[in-house]
Each structure stands twice: as C-alpha cells, then as structure tokens.
Coordinates of C-alpha atoms and ligand atoms in Angstrom, one line a residue:
X8 CA 0.0 0.0 0.0
X9 CA 2.9 2.3 0.7
X10 CA 5.0 1.6 -2.3
X11 CA 4.2 2.0 -5.9
X12 CA 5.7 -1.3 -7.0
X13 CA 3.6 -3.3 -4.5
X14 CA 0.2 -2.5 -6.0
X15 CA 0.5 -0.9 -9.4
X16 CA -0.4 -3.2 -12.1
X17 CA 0.3 -2.5 -15.8
X18 CA -2.9 -0.3 -15.9
X19 CA -2.5 1.2 -19.4
X20 CA -3.3 -2.0 -21.2
X21 CA -5.7 -3.3 -18.5
X22 CA -3.2 -6.1 -17.8
X23 CA -2.4 -8.1 -14.7
X24 CA 0.8 -10.0 -14.0
X25 CA 1.6 -13.3 -12.4
X26 CA 2.5 -12.1 -8.9
X27 CA -0.9 -10.2 -8.7
X28 CA -2.8 -13.1 -10.2
X29 CA -1.2 -15.7 -7.9
X30 CA -2.0 -13.7 -4.8
X31 CA -5.6 -13.2 -6.1
X32 CA -6.0 -17.0 -6.7
X33 CA -4.7 -17.9 -3.3
X34 CA -7.0 -15.4 -1.6
X35 CA -9.9 -16.7 -3.7
X36 CA -9.3 -20.0 -1.9
X37 CA -9.3 -18.5 1.5
X38 CA -5.6 -18.6 2.0
X39 CA -4.7 -15.7 4.3
X40 CA -1.2 -16.3 5.5
X41 CA 2.2 -16.8 3.8
X42 CA 5.4 -17.6 5.6
X43 CA 8.7 -17.3 3.8
X44 CA 12.0 -16.0 3.1
X45 CA 12.1 -13.6 0.0
X46 CA 14.8 -13.2 -2.6
X47 CA 15.1 -13.9 -6.3
X48 CA 12.6 -14.3 -8.0
X49 CA 9.8 -13.9 -5.5
X50 CA 10.5 -10.7 -3.6
X51 CA 7.9 -8.7 -5.4
X52 CA 5.4 -11.5 -5.2
X53 CA 5.6 -11.3 -1.4
X54 CA 5.3 -7.5 -1.4
X55 CA 2.4 -7.5 -3.8
X56 CA 0.6 -10.2 -1.9
X57 CA 1.0 -8.2 1.3
X58 CA -0.2 -5.1 -0.5
X59 CA -3.3 -7.0 -1.6
X60 CA -4.2 -8.1 1.9
X61 CA -2.4 -11.4 2.5
X62 CA -0.4 -11.6 5.8
X63 CA 3.3 -12.2 5.1
X64 CA 5.5 -13.5 7.9
X65 CA 9.1 -13.1 7.0
X66 CA 11.0 -16.1 8.5
X67 CA 14.8 -16.7 9.0
X68 CA 15.0 -20.2 7.4
X69 CA 12.8 -21.9 4.9
X70 CA 12.4 -25.1 7.0
X71 CA 10.8 -23.1 9.7
X72 CA 8.6 -21.3 7.2
X73 CA 7.2 -24.6 5.9
X74 CA 6.8 -25.8 9.5
X75 CA 4.9 -22.6 10.4
X76 CA 2.6 -23.0 7.4
X77 CA 2.1 -26.7 8.2
X78 CA 1.1 -25.9 11.8
X79 CA -1.5 -23.6 10.5
X80 CA -2.8 -26.5 8.3
X81 CA -3.0 -28.8 11.2
X82 CA -4.7 -26.3 13.5
X83 CA -7.3 -24.8 11.0
X84 CA -7.7 -27.6 8.5
X85 CA -6.8 -25.1 5.7
X86 CA -3.4 -24.8 4.0
X87 CA -1.2 -21.8 4.3
X88 CA 1.6 -21.0 1.9
X89 CA 5.3 -21.3 2.5
X90 CA 7.4 -19.3 0.1
X91 CA 11.0 -19.9 -0.8
X92 CA 13.6 -18.5 -3.3
X93 CA 15.3 -20.8 -5.9
X94 CA 17.6 -23.7 -5.4
X95 CA 19.1 -23.6 -1.9
X96 CA 16.1 -21.8 -0.3
X97 CA 13.9 -24.4 -2.0
X98 CA 16.1 -27.3 -0.8
X99 CA 15.9 -25.9 2.7
X100 CA 12.2 -26.3 2.7
X101 CA 12.1 -29.9 1.5
X102 CA 12.7 -31.7 4.9
X103 CA 9.7 -29.8 6.4
X104 CA 7.6 -30.5 3.3
X105 CA 8.2 -34.2 3.7
X106 CA 7.6 -34.0 7.3
X107 CA 4.2 -32.2 6.7
X108 CA 3.3 -34.9 4.2
X109 CA 4.3 -37.7 6.7
X110 CA 2.3 -36.0 9.5
X111 CA -0.7 -35.4 7.2
X112 CA -0.6 -31.6 7.5
X113 CA -2.0 -29.6 4.6
X114 CA 0.4 -27.0 3.2
X115 CA 1.3 -25.4 -0.1
X116 CA 5.0 -24.6 -0.7
X117 CA 5.7 -22.1 -3.6
X118 CA 9.3 -22.0 -4.7
X119 CA 10.6 -19.3 -7.0
X120 CA 13.0 -20.9 -9.6
X121 CA 15.3 -19.8 -12.4
X122 CA 14.7 -19.5 -16.1
X123 CA 13.3 -22.8 -17.5
X124 CA 15.0 -23.2 -20.8
X125 CA 18.5 -22.2 -19.4
X126 CA 18.1 -24.6 -16.5
X127 CA 16.9 -27.4 -18.8
X128 CA 19.9 -26.9 -21.1
X129 CA 22.2 -27.0 -18.1
X130 CA 23.8 -23.8 -19.3
X131 CA 24.8 -22.9 -15.8
X132 CA 22.0 -20.6 -14.7
X133 CA 22.1 -18.7 -11.4
X134 CA 20.6 -21.1 -8.8
X135 CA 19.6 -23.4 -11.6
X136 CA 17.7 -26.5 -10.4
X137 CA 14.8 -28.6 -11.9
X138 CA 12.8 -28.0 -8.7
X139 CA 9.5 -29.4 -9.8
X140 CA 11.1 -32.8 -10.3
X141 CA 13.2 -32.6 -7.1
X142 CA 10.1 -31.9 -5.1
X143 CA 8.2 -35.0 -6.2
X144 CA 9.6 -37.3 -3.6
X145 CA 8.8 -34.9 -0.8
X146 CA 5.2 -34.1 -1.3
X147 CA 1.8 -35.4 -2.5
X148 CA 2.1 -33.6 -5.9
X149 CA 4.4 -31.2 -7.6
X150 CA 3.4 -28.6 -10.3
X151 CA 5.1 -26.0 -12.3
X152 CA 3.4 -22.8 -13.6
X153 CA 4.7 -22.2 -17.1
X154 CA 1.9 -19.9 -18.2
X155 CA 0.1 -17.2 -16.2
X156 CA -3.3 -18.6 -17.5
X157 CA -2.6 -21.8 -15.4
X158 CA -2.4 -20.0 -12.1
X159 CA -6.0 -20.6 -11.0
X160 CA -5.7 -24.3 -12.0
X161 CA -2.4 -24.7 -10.1
X162 CA -4.0 -23.3 -6.9
X163 CA -7.2 -25.3 -7.2
X164 CA -5.3 -28.5 -7.8
X165 CA -3.0 -27.7 -4.9
X166 CA -6.1 -27.1 -2.6
X167 CA -7.7 -30.4 -3.6
X168 CA -4.6 -32.4 -3.2
X169 CA -3.3 -30.8 0.0
X170 CA -6.7 -31.1 1.8
X171 CA -8.4 -34.3 0.6
X172 CA -7.7 -37.9 1.7
X173 CA -4.7 -37.9 4.0
X174 CA -3.7 -34.3 3.8
X175 CA -0.1 -33.2 3.0
X176 CA 2.2 -30.9 1.1
X177 CA 1.9 -29.7 -2.5
X178 CA 4.7 -28.0 -4.3
X179 CA 4.2 -25.2 -6.9
X180 CA 7.2 -24.2 -8.9
X181 CA 7.1 -20.5 -10.0
X182 CA 9.9 -19.9 -12.4
X183 CA 11.1 -16.3 -13.1
X184 CA 9.9 -16.5 -16.8
X185 CA 6.4 -17.2 -15.5
X186 CA 6.7 -14.6 -12.8
X187 CA 7.2 -12.0 -15.6
X188 CA 4.1 -12.8 -17.6
X189 CA 1.0 -10.7 -18.0
X190 CA -2.5 -11.2 -19.3
X191 CA -5.7 -9.3 -19.8
X192 CA -7.2 -8.4 -16.4
X193 CA -10.8 -9.1 -17.3
X194 CA -10.0 -12.4 -18.9
X195 CA -7.9 -13.3 -15.7
X196 CA -10.8 -12.3 -13.4
X197 CA -13.2 -14.5 -15.4
X198 CA -10.8 -17.5 -15.2
X199 CA -10.3 -17.2 -11.4
X200 CA -12.0 -20.0 -9.4
X201 CA -12.3 -21.3 -5.9
X202 CA -11.7 -25.0 -5.4
X203 CA -15.1 -26.8 -4.8
X204 CA -15.0 -29.0 -1.7
X205 CA -11.3 -29.5 -1.3
X206 CA -11.9 -31.7 1.8
X207 CA -15.0 -33.7 0.9
X208 CA -16.8 -36.0 3.3
X209 CA -16.0 -39.6 2.4
X210 CA -18.3 -41.8 4.5
X211 CA -17.3 -45.4 4.8
X212 CA -19.5 -48.3 3.8
X213 CA -22.3 -49.0 6.2
X214 CA -21.4 -52.7 6.3
X215 CA -17.9 -51.8 7.7
X216 CA -19.6 -49.8 10.5
X217 CA -22.0 -52.6 11.3
X218 CA -19.1 -55.0 11.5
X219 CA -17.1 -52.7 13.8
X220 CA -20.0 -52.3 16.2
X221 CA -20.6 -56.1 16.2
X222 CA -16.8 -56.6 17.2
X223 CA -17.1 -53.9 19.8
X224 CA -20.3 -55.3 21.3
X225 CA -18.7 -58.8 21.6
X226 CA -15.5 -57.4 23.3
X227 CA -14.6 -57.9 26.9
X228 CA -12.2 -55.0 27.1
X229 CA -12.8 -52.6 24.2
X230 CA -10.4 -49.7 23.8
X231 CA -10.2 -46.7 21.4
X232 CA -6.8 -45.3 20.3
X233 CA -7.3 -41.8 19.1
X234 CA -4.6 -40.4 16.8
X235 CA -3.9 -37.1 15.1
X236 CA -6.0 -38.1 12.1
X237 CA -9.0 -37.4 14.5
X238 CA -7.5 -34.0 15.3
X239 CA -7.1 -33.2 11.6
X240 CA -10.7 -34.4 11.0
X241 CA -11.9 -32.1 13.8
X242 CA -14.0 -35.0 15.1
X243 CA -14.0 -34.1 18.8
X244 CA -17.7 -33.7 19.2
X245 CA -18.4 -37.1 17.6
X246 CA -15.7 -38.7 19.8
X247 CA -17.0 -37.3 23.0
X248 CA -20.5 -38.5 22.1
X249 CA -19.2 -42.0 21.4
X250 CA -17.4 -42.2 24.7
X251 CA -20.3 -40.9 26.7
X252 CA -22.6 -43.4 25.0
X253 CA -20.4 -46.4 25.3
X254 CA -18.1 -45.7 28.3
X255 CA -15.2 -47.0 26.1
X256 CA -11.7 -46.1 27.5
X257 CA -9.4 -44.2 25.1
X258 CA -5.8 -43.9 24.7
X259 CA -4.8 -40.5 23.1
X260 CA -1.8 -40.3 20.9
X261 CA 0.4 -37.3 21.4
X262 CA -1.3 -34.7 19.1
X263 CA -4.7 -36.2 19.8
X264 CA -4.5 -35.2 23.4
X265 CA -7.3 -32.8 24.3
X266 CA -9.8 -34.0 21.7
X267 CA -11.3 -35.4 24.8
X268 CA -9.7 -33.8 27.8
X269 CA -6.8 -35.7 29.3
X270 CA -8.5 -35.7 32.8
X271 CA -11.6 -37.5 31.5
X272 CA -12.2 -40.6 33.6
X273 CA -12.1 -42.8 30.4
X274 CA -8.6 -41.6 29.5
X275 CA -6.0 -44.3 29.7
X276 CA -2.9 -42.1 29.4
X277 CA -1.8 -43.1 32.9
X278 CA -2.6 -46.8 32.4
X279 CA -1.4 -47.2 28.8
X280 CA 0.5 -50.5 29.7
X281 CA -2.5 -52.1 31.2
X282 CA -4.9 -50.9 28.6
X283 CA -2.9 -52.1 25.6
X284 CA -1.9 -55.4 27.2
X285 CA -5.5 -56.2 28.2
X286 CA -7.7 -54.8 25.4
X287 CA -9.2 -57.4 23.1
X288 CA -10.8 -55.2 20.6
X289 CA -9.1 -51.9 19.7
X290 CA -10.8 -49.2 17.6
X291 CA -8.1 -47.2 15.9
X292 CA -9.4 -43.7 15.1
X293 CA -6.8 -41.9 12.8
X294 CA -3.8 -43.6 14.4
X295 CA -1.3 -45.6 12.4
X296 CA 0.0 -48.9 13.7
X297 CA 3.6 -47.6 13.2
X298 CA 6.6 -47.5 15.5
X299 CA 4.7 -45.4 18.1
X300 CA 2.3 -48.3 18.7
X301 CA 5.0 -50.9 18.2
X302 CA 3.3 -51.9 15.0
X303 CA 0.4 -53.4 17.0
X304 CA 2.5 -56.4 18.1
X305 CA 4.9 -57.5 20.7
X306 CA 4.8 -57.6 24.5
X307 CA 3.0 -54.2 24.8
X308 CA -0.1 -55.7 23.1
X309 CA -2.5 -58.5 23.9
X310 CA -1.5 -61.2 21.4
X311 CA -5.1 -61.9 20.5
X312 CA -6.2 -58.3 20.0
X313 CA -8.5 -57.6 17.1
X314 CA -8.1 -54.2 15.4
X315 CA -10.8 -52.0 13.8
X316 CA -9.1 -49.2 11.8
X317 CA -10.9 -46.0 10.8
X318 CA -8.6 -44.6 8.1
X319 CA -9.0 -42.4 5.1
X320 CA -6.1 -43.8 3.1
X321 CA -6.8 -47.4 2.0
X322 CA -3.1 -47.9 1.5
X323 CA -2.5 -47.6 5.2
X324 CA -4.7 -50.7 6.1
X325 CA -2.7 -53.6 7.2
X326 CA 0.6 -51.7 6.9
X327 CA 2.2 -54.0 9.6
X328 CA -0.3 -56.6 10.7
X329 CA -3.8 -58.0 10.0
X330 CA -6.8 -55.7 10.6
X331 CA -10.0 -57.5 11.5
X332 CA -12.2 -54.6 10.4
X333 CA -11.0 -51.9 8.0
X334 CA -13.3 -48.8 8.0
X335 CA -12.1 -46.8 5.1
X336 CA -13.5 -43.3 5.1
X337 CA -13.3 -39.9 7.0
X338 CA -13.4 -40.0 10.7
X339 CA -16.1 -37.4 11.2
X340 CA -18.6 -39.4 9.0
X341 CA -17.4 -42.7 10.5
X342 CA -17.9 -41.6 14.1
X343 CA -21.3 -40.1 13.2
X344 CA -22.3 -43.4 11.7
X345 CA -20.9 -45.4 14.7
X346 CA -22.9 -43.1 17.1
X347 CA -26.1 -43.7 15.0
X348 CA -25.5 -47.5 14.7
X349 CA -25.5 -47.7 18.5
X350 CA -29.3 -47.6 18.4
X351 CA -29.3 -50.9 16.6
X352 CA -26.2 -52.4 18.1
X353 CA -25.8 -50.9 21.6
X354 CA -22.6 -51.7 23.5
X355 CA -21.2 -50.5 26.7
X356 CA -17.7 -51.1 28.1
X357 CA -18.0 -53.0 31.4
X358 CA -17.8 -51.2 34.7
X359 CA -15.2 -53.8 35.7
X360 CA -12.9 -52.9 32.8
X361 CA -13.2 -49.2 33.4
X362 CA -12.6 -49.5 37.1
X363 CA -9.5 -51.6 36.5
X364 CA -8.1 -48.9 34.3
X365 CA -9.0 -46.2 36.8
X366 CA -7.4 -48.0 39.7
X367 CA -4.2 -48.4 37.7
X368 CA -4.2 -44.8 36.6
X369 CA -4.6 -43.7 40.2
X370 CA -1.7 -45.7 41.4
X371 CA 0.5 -44.5 38.6
X372 CA -0.6 -40.9 39.1
X373 CA 0.4 -41.0 42.7
X374 CA 3.9 -42.2 41.8
X375 CA 4.1 -39.6 39.2
X376 CA 3.0 -36.8 41.5
X377 CA 5.9 -37.6 43.8
X378 CA 8.3 -37.4 41.0
X379 CA 7.1 -34.0 39.7
X380 CA 7.0 -32.5 43.1
X381 CA 10.3 -33.5 44.4
X382 CA 11.6 -30.0 44.8
X383 CA 15.1 -31.1 43.7
X384 CA 17.7 -28.5 42.8
X385 CA 19.5 -28.7 40.4
X386 CA 16.4 -29.7 38.6
X387 CA 15.6 -32.7 36.4
X388 CA 13.1 -32.7 33.6
X389 CA 10.3 -33.8 35.9
X390 CA 10.9 -31.1 38.4
X391 CA 10.8 -28.4 35.8
X392 CA 7.9 -29.8 33.8
X393 CA 5.9 -30.3 37.0
X394 CA 6.2 -26.6 37.7
X395 CA 5.2 -25.7 34.2
X396 CA 2.1 -28.1 34.5
X397 CA 0.9 -25.9 37.4
X398 CA 1.0 -22.9 35.2
X399 CA -0.7 -24.7 32.3
X400 CA -3.5 -25.9 34.4
X401 CA -4.4 -22.3 35.0
X402 CA -4.1 -21.5 31.2
X403 CA -5.8 -24.3 29.4
X404 CA -6.3 -22.3 26.2
X405 CA -2.6 -22.0 25.5
X406 CA -1.2 -24.0 22.6
X407 CA 1.8 -26.1 23.5
X408 CA 4.6 -26.8 21.0
X409 CA 7.2 -29.3 22.2
X410 CA 10.5 -30.7 20.9
X411 CA 13.5 -32.5 22.3
X412 CA 14.3 -36.0 23.5
X413 CA 13.5 -36.2 27.3
X414 CA 11.9 -32.8 27.1
X415 CA 9.4 -34.2 24.5
X416 CA 8.7 -37.5 26.2
X417 CA 8.4 -36.2 29.7
X418 CA 6.3 -33.1 28.7
X419 CA 3.9 -35.3 26.8
X420 CA 3.4 -37.4 29.9
X421 CA 3.3 -34.7 32.5
X422 CA 1.3 -31.9 30.9
X423 CA -2.3 -32.7 30.4
X424 CA -4.1 -31.1 27.5
X425 CA -7.8 -30.1 27.7
X426 CA -8.8 -28.8 24.3
X427 CA -8.5 -30.1 20.8
X428 CA -5.4 -29.3 18.7
X429 CA -3.6 -27.6 21.6
X430 CA -0.4 -29.7 21.3
X431 CA 2.1 -29.8 18.4
X432 CA 5.2 -31.8 18.6
X433 CA 7.9 -33.8 16.8
X434 CA 5.3 -35.9 15.1
X435 CA 5.4 -39.1 13.1
X436 CA 9.1 -38.9 12.4
X437 CA 10.1 -37.7 15.8
X438 CA 12.1 -34.8 14.3
X439 CA 13.8 -31.9 16.0
X440 CA 13.8 -28.3 14.7
X441 CA 10.0 -28.2 14.1
X442 CA 8.6 -26.6 17.1
X443 CA 9.7 -23.0 16.9
X444 CA 8.3 -22.8 13.4
X445 CA 5.1 -24.5 14.7
X446 CA 4.9 -21.9 17.4
X447 CA 5.0 -19.0 14.9
X448 CA 2.3 -20.7 12.7
X449 CA 0.1 -21.4 15.7
X450 CA 0.3 -17.9 17.1
X451 CA -0.3 -16.3 13.7
X452 CA -3.2 -18.5 12.6
X453 CA -5.1 -18.7 15.9
X454 CA -4.1 -15.5 17.7
X455 CA -3.7 -17.6 20.8
X456 CA -0.9 -17.7 23.4
X457 CA 1.7 -20.3 22.6
X458 CA 4.0 -22.1 25.0
X459 CA 7.1 -23.5 23.4
X460 CA 8.8 -26.2 25.5
X461 CA 12.1 -27.5 24.0
X462 CA 15.4 -28.9 25.0
X463 CA 18.6 -27.0 24.5
X464 CA 19.5 -29.3 21.6
X465 CA 16.1 -29.2 19.9
X466 CA 15.9 -25.4 20.2
X467 CA 19.3 -25.0 18.5
X468 CA 17.9 -26.1 15.2
X469 CA 15.3 -23.4 14.9
X470 CA 16.1 -20.9 17.6
X471 CA 16.8 -17.9 15.4
X472 CA 13.1 -17.7 14.7
X473 CA 12.7 -16.0 18.1
X474 CA 13.6 -12.8 16.2
X475 CA 10.5 -13.4 14.1
X476 CA 8.3 -13.8 17.3
X477 CA 9.7 -10.4 18.5
X478 CA 9.4 -8.6 15.1
X479 CA 5.8 -9.6 14.8
X480 CA 5.1 -9.2 18.5
X481 CA 3.7 -12.7 18.7
X482 CA 2.3 -14.0 22.0
X483 CA 4.9 -16.9 22.4
X484 CA 6.7 -17.9 25.6
X485 CA 9.8 -20.0 24.8
X486 CA 10.9 -22.3 27.5
X487 CA 14.2 -24.1 27.1
X488 CA 15.2 -26.9 29.4
X489 CA 19.0 -26.8 29.4
X490 CA 20.9 -29.9 30.5
X491 CA 23.9 -28.8 28.3
X492 CA 23.7 -31.5 25.7
X493 CA 22.0 -33.9 23.4
X494 CA 20.2 -36.3 25.8
X495 CA 22.3 -34.9 28.7
X496 CA 25.4 -32.8 29.2
X497 CA 27.8 -34.9 31.2
X498 CA 29.0 -37.3 28.5
X499 CA 32.8 -37.6 28.2
X500 CA 35.1 -37.5 25.2
X501 CA 36.4 -41.0 24.7
X502 CA 39.6 -39.8 23.2
X503 CA 42.2 -37.4 24.5
X504 CA 42.1 -34.4 22.2
X505 CA 40.3 -32.2 24.8
X506 CA 37.3 -31.5 22.7
X507 CA 33.7 -31.7 24.1
X508 CA 32.0 -35.0 23.6
X509 CA 29.8 -35.4 20.4
X510 CA 26.7 -35.0 22.7
X511 CA 27.9 -31.9 24.6
X512 CA 26.5 -28.4 24.2
X513 CA 27.3 -25.3 26.2
X514 CA 25.8 -25.8 29.6
X515 CA 26.3 -22.3 31.0
X516 CA 24.9 -20.6 27.8
X517 CA 22.4 -17.9 28.7
X518 CA 19.7 -18.7 26.1
X519 CA 17.3 -16.1 27.5
X520 CA 19.6 -13.4 26.2
X521 CA 18.7 -14.4 22.7
X522 CA 15.3 -12.9 23.0
X523 CA 16.6 -9.8 24.9
X524 CA 18.7 -9.1 21.8
X525 CA 15.5 -8.6 19.9
X526 CA 13.5 -6.7 22.5
X527 CA 11.7 -9.6 24.1
X528 CA 11.8 -10.4 27.9
X529 CA 14.1 -13.1 29.2
X530 CA 14.1 -15.0 32.5
X531 CA 16.5 -17.4 34.1
X532 CA 15.1 -20.1 36.4
X533 CA 17.1 -22.6 38.5
X534 CA 14.4 -23.9 40.9
X535 CA 10.9 -25.3 40.4
X536 CA 9.3 -22.3 42.3
X537 CA 11.2 -19.9 39.9
X538 CA 10.1 -21.9 36.9
X539 CA 6.4 -21.6 38.0
X540 CA 6.6 -17.9 38.8
X541 CA 8.5 -17.0 35.7
X542 CA 6.6 -19.1 33.2
X543 CA 3.3 -17.8 34.8
X544 CA 4.4 -14.2 34.5
X545 CA 5.7 -14.7 30.9
X546 CA 2.5 -16.5 29.7
X547 CA 0.3 -13.9 31.4
X548 CA 2.1 -11.1 29.7
X549 CA 1.1 -12.2 26.2
X550 CA 4.4 -10.9 24.9
X551 CA 7.4 -12.6 23.3
X552 CA 9.2 -14.0 26.2
X553 CA 11.8 -16.6 27.1
X554 CA 12.4 -18.7 30.2
X555 CA 15.7 -20.4 30.3
X556 CA 15.5 -23.3 32.8
X557 CA 18.8 -24.6 34.0
X558 CA 18.7 -28.3 34.7
X559 CA 21.4 -30.6 36.1
X560 CA 23.8 -31.7 33.3
X561 CA 23.2 -35.2 34.4
X562 CA 19.4 -34.9 33.9
X563 CA 18.0 -37.0 31.1
X564 CA 18.9 -40.2 29.3
X565 CA 19.9 -41.3 26.0
X566 CA 17.1 -41.6 23.4
X567 CA 14.3 -40.9 25.8
X568 CA 11.7 -43.6 25.3
X569 CA 13.1 -45.1 22.2
X570 CA 16.5 -46.4 23.4
X571 CA 15.8 -49.6 21.6
X572 CA 16.6 -47.8 18.3
X573 CA 20.0 -46.8 19.6
X574 CA 21.9 -50.1 19.9
X575 CA 24.9 -50.2 22.1
X576 CA 28.3 -51.2 20.6
X577 CA 29.2 -54.8 21.6
X578 CA 32.9 -54.0 22.4
X579 CA 34.8 -51.0 23.7
X580 CA 34.0 -48.5 26.5
X581 CA 30.4 -47.9 25.5
X582 CA 29.5 -51.6 25.6
X583 CA 29.1 -51.4 29.3
X584 CA 27.3 -48.1 29.7
X585 CA 23.7 -49.1 30.4
X586 CA 20.8 -47.1 29.2
X587 CA 18.5 -47.0 32.3
X588 CA 15.0 -48.2 31.8
X589 CA 12.3 -45.5 32.2
X590 CA 10.8 -46.0 35.6
X591 CA 7.5 -44.5 34.4
X592 CA 6.8 -46.4 31.2
X593 CA 3.0 -46.1 31.9
X594 CA 3.3 -42.5 30.9
X595 CA 4.9 -43.3 27.7
X596 CA 1.9 -42.2 25.7
X597 CA 3.1 -41.2 22.3
Ligands
ADP1144 P1 -0.7 -40.6 15.5 O1 0.7 -40.3 15.3 O2 -1.4 -39.6 16.3 O3 -0.9 -42.0 15.9 P2 -0.9 -41.0 12.7 O4 -0.4 -39.7 12.0 O5 0.0 -42.1 12.8 O6 -1.5 -40.5 14.1 O7 -2.2 -41.5 12.0 C1 -3.1 -40.5 11.5 C2 -3.9 -41.3 10.4 O8 -5.1 -40.6 10.2 C3 -3.2 -41.3 9.0 O9 -3.0 -42.5 8.6 C4 -4.1 -40.5 8.1 O10 -4.2 -41.0 6.9 C5 -5.5 -40.6 8.8 N1 -6.4 -39.5 8.6 C6 -6.1 -38.1 8.5 N2 -7.2 -37.4 8.4 C7 -8.1 -38.3 8.3 C8 -9.6 -38.2 8.2 N3 -10.2 -36.9 8.1 N4 -10.3 -39.3 8.3 C9 -9.8 -40.5 8.5 N5 -8.5 -40.7 8.6 C10 -7.7 -39.6 8.6
MG1145 MG1 19.6 -31.1 26.2

C-alpha cells in the first residue's frame, strides 16, 4: 500500500501480471497467511501479496517457514503458503515439506526458480535446479506454472490435493519466466476459481460400520486409540458422544491429546501399559500402527487383540499386521455413523474394565505426583515440567509446542491437554527443529498464546526464529530446558584431544539473552518455584518472552523412550554403559 511497486499493475493496457494473479488466486481459496524468506525471483510477489491483503510472515529459514505454514494447516484444516527462493532456499524447505506430508498436515509450498530453458539446457543458470522434479519425492504432488493462465488451475489443484484424503504438502514451482508474464485483467478475473469442496466427506461403507459395532459389542475389554487423524478431522464432538454413550476407554496419541480432555475418567494415558496389554478389541481412530504403537505387536499388546481401523487412506490398512475390520472413510462421517449405529447395536464397556483402568491410573498418578513435586535442585526434567504443569492448568487455552528427547517424552506425559489441537510436537518422524516454526504458525493462525517447550538441543535447530516472534510481537513464551547437551550434558570425550563429547553443548549458555537481543523479555530459572513464577508471568504477559530453565547436566537419558533404536556397541568402552530403563513407562503415551 505504501510503495508504488507493490500495488501498481500495468494499468495502461488493462493487464495483470503473475504475482498479482497468484495472490488473487490464493486469496480466492481462502488462503490468508504466507510464511517465507524472500529473494530472487519472488521478492515482489511477497510484497504484492502483502499489499493486496495477505499476511506475510518473514521467517529466517525456509524449513521453519514450511513448519509454520504446516502448523496452520493442522490447526485450522486449511493450508497456508510457505514461500522460498530458488535452489538452496527451495532445498531448505524440503525436509519440512516431507515432514508435513508424513504427518498429514496440509500445506502449499511455492518456490521461485530460475529461467526454465536455461536450467533445462544446463547452461549454468544462477541457482539453476529442476525444482519441480526434485520436489516430487517430498510431497503429494508437484506442479510448475509455465503460463500465467494456469495460475487458478495450479492453486485449485493444490487445494484439492493438500486437503483431501490424507492431507499433505503440495509444491508449486514458480519460475522467473512465469513470474514476468502478463494477461488481460478481465480475462484473468473471469478465469479465477475457488476449489469446490477440497476436503469432501468420504463416508465409509455401512457394512464396515456394522461389522465394527458387532466386534465392539462382543469385546470384553474394548479400547479406542485416538490419533492425530482425528484431530485433523476435527471430530472431537463425535468422539465425545461415542465415549459418553459407550463408556469406552481411550488412549490419546500425542497430538490427539485434548480432543477429549486428558482428565476425562475414560482416558488411559496413565494406564497405557494395562490398557494395551489387556484390550481385546481396539478401535483405531486416525492412528497408524507404526513405531509409536509398536506396529500393533509384541509384549506391549494383547497377542489376541483384534483391530478395527478407521482410516481415510486405504493404502494404510494392514501396513504392519492384520486388521480384523477396516473402516475406510473420513473420521467425522465414520464416528457419526458409529454413534447412529448404537441404536441398533448398543454396546457399553463394562464397569469392571473401566474401574481396573481407573485403579491403575490412580496408582501411577500417585507415583508420578511424587516425581514431579520432588523440589530437587538442580532440577531434572520432571521437576521443571511439574512446575510448568501448574501454570498450564491455569491457562488451558494455551497451545503447547514441544520438541526435544527427554523434554518431549516427559512433557507429553506430564502436561495434560484439555482442548483439541492444543499440542504440536515432533510428530510421526520424531524430528527436531520443528517446534519454533510450529509456534509461529500457531500464534499467527489462531491468535492464541503459545507455550514452546524445548530442550537445548532441539531449540538449537530453529532458535533464530525468536527474532520473528519479536518482530511480529507474537504471544509466544519460549521455555528451554537446558541440560547442556543432546540427551544430557555430562558425557565424556572417549579420546584425549580435549574437545567436548559429540553430545555436549554449552551448559552455561544464557539462552534467555537471545530474546533480549530482539526486545523480548528473558528469564533465568534454577528452581521449580522460579520456573512456576517466571513461566506464569511470561505467559500472562502475552508478549514474546523466554524462560531459560537450568537443569542438572546429568538430567535425562539417551534416546528418551526409544533407546531400543540406539543399539549399544558390543565391544569398547560404550558396551558397558547401560541405558537406564524408564521408571515410568506407563506414561509413555506417544
Ligand atoms: P498418531 O501419530 O497420532 O498416531 P498418525 O499420524 O500415525 O497418528 O495417523 C493418522 C492417520 O489418520 C493417518 O494414517 C491419516 O491418513 C489418517 N487421517 C487423516 N485425516 C483423516 C480423516 N479426516 N479421516 C480419516 N483418517 C484420517
Ligand atoms: Mg539437552
């Protein structure tokens, strides 16, 4: 609005150009926010889009931009745009694009690229890369706009593919020779379109619903496992109705926490071991039988368990083991049909089964309460997270973002979530470097307060984005639990060159000063009381803020809950260093 170049179109001939037309097409599809890093050839596109009314959040790294946009997709069900420059900027976005696709988060990544025919002849173009083809392995679909006339088509295709079925990422390549094109304004306006039903209901077959209810009604110990597919489907009302009608206990997966509040008496989070070992019929609602559920096999599970799987992607059925009753369709429709089917095939979980779970939960919660209230200084993860829990229980509408190893696992177990889509974390891959980007996307798209909880290692991947939080004055409180290393800070160098060990990071770094450099407020906490007071004050301020929590350097353990994936060498000094078992496996609810 302030600058001629941002809004002026080639008026004299009643023309529009690609940047204006692309912004118009995105807005016609309800896309409001774009996260990105500008440069050749998309700088003016970002400025024009901003001038036309889209919000542009200038990030510091493309991976974080894609994560921010993907978080918006998860939270709102509608894709946002992540914008990158050519080649290296584009490549920086790929890991997050595949992560979004793996998690099932809808997002559209637009990458500027260099002149097509020069790239294709390998003439040595500036940042020359065949980006459309590189992108294919990292998203659901990859397009290139070669002609301005195709812009509405590209956006409509992207909307349908990003949002339908299992959602995910779509890549649109925007080469500089397309950026520079023009067309008649009236003709362009006439060709504009809004994707019709990009996320259509896909009800399952009634026969599969009938079969599911039959299995559930015959079960002795029925259990529902709720995954982030149900959060994406926004099926919280249907799930609550099903639980209240049937008394079925449910195990929430990490990002499904809060669809039904964690303190609901049917929640098995504190009795996961018993629930999984004992359940004979398990209704999977948008949860894959992947590593997080031990592929539905092994000592964690009842060997005779029968699975019912509600899943939108038929390719996912029987990914690892037999499924007694596949229910292929969308969760909202499926749960509505299950609720309706209860009239004909009523079932209720037995009071005996529910009370066994509740007794086990109570016992585990008591053990847990002692651990999170130990008052120990220097603190371990439990002490710090127990103090943060007290704050969170007073601020249940805050969105939590979470990354790290021990910081991730312990936070998931300790901090209850009470509302749908109020927790974002390392996801299906268990990656680091996602949660600061997620925080930005969550704050921008919902306007809610965000509480980032990360380890000192996890935060290191995306920490520069605190500048973005400050520049846009976003209501984010960053809490970094610093034990001075990856897993923990007290590992030794096995050689004698005097360097730190491969796992060691700077223990006495004052991370809170990072936000002070950009005008935010920093805090430094060394006791549980200080954590509670400072996090409480920071969250209540609604301002960009940072609480650096100093843990003991010996707090934490290698690999958190998945030490089985980190095999020990058979010979040499590490062969004898035991990975201690987690004393609270009941809480290991991924
Ligand atoms: P979690 O990690 O919470 O266990 P996963 O990401 O493994 O969850 O599984 C979520 C599943 O939900 C995916 O297989 C995805 O295809 C599916 N899904 C996503 N959206 C829907 C929907 N609207 N209806 C049905 N299934 C869905
Ligand atoms: Mg650490």
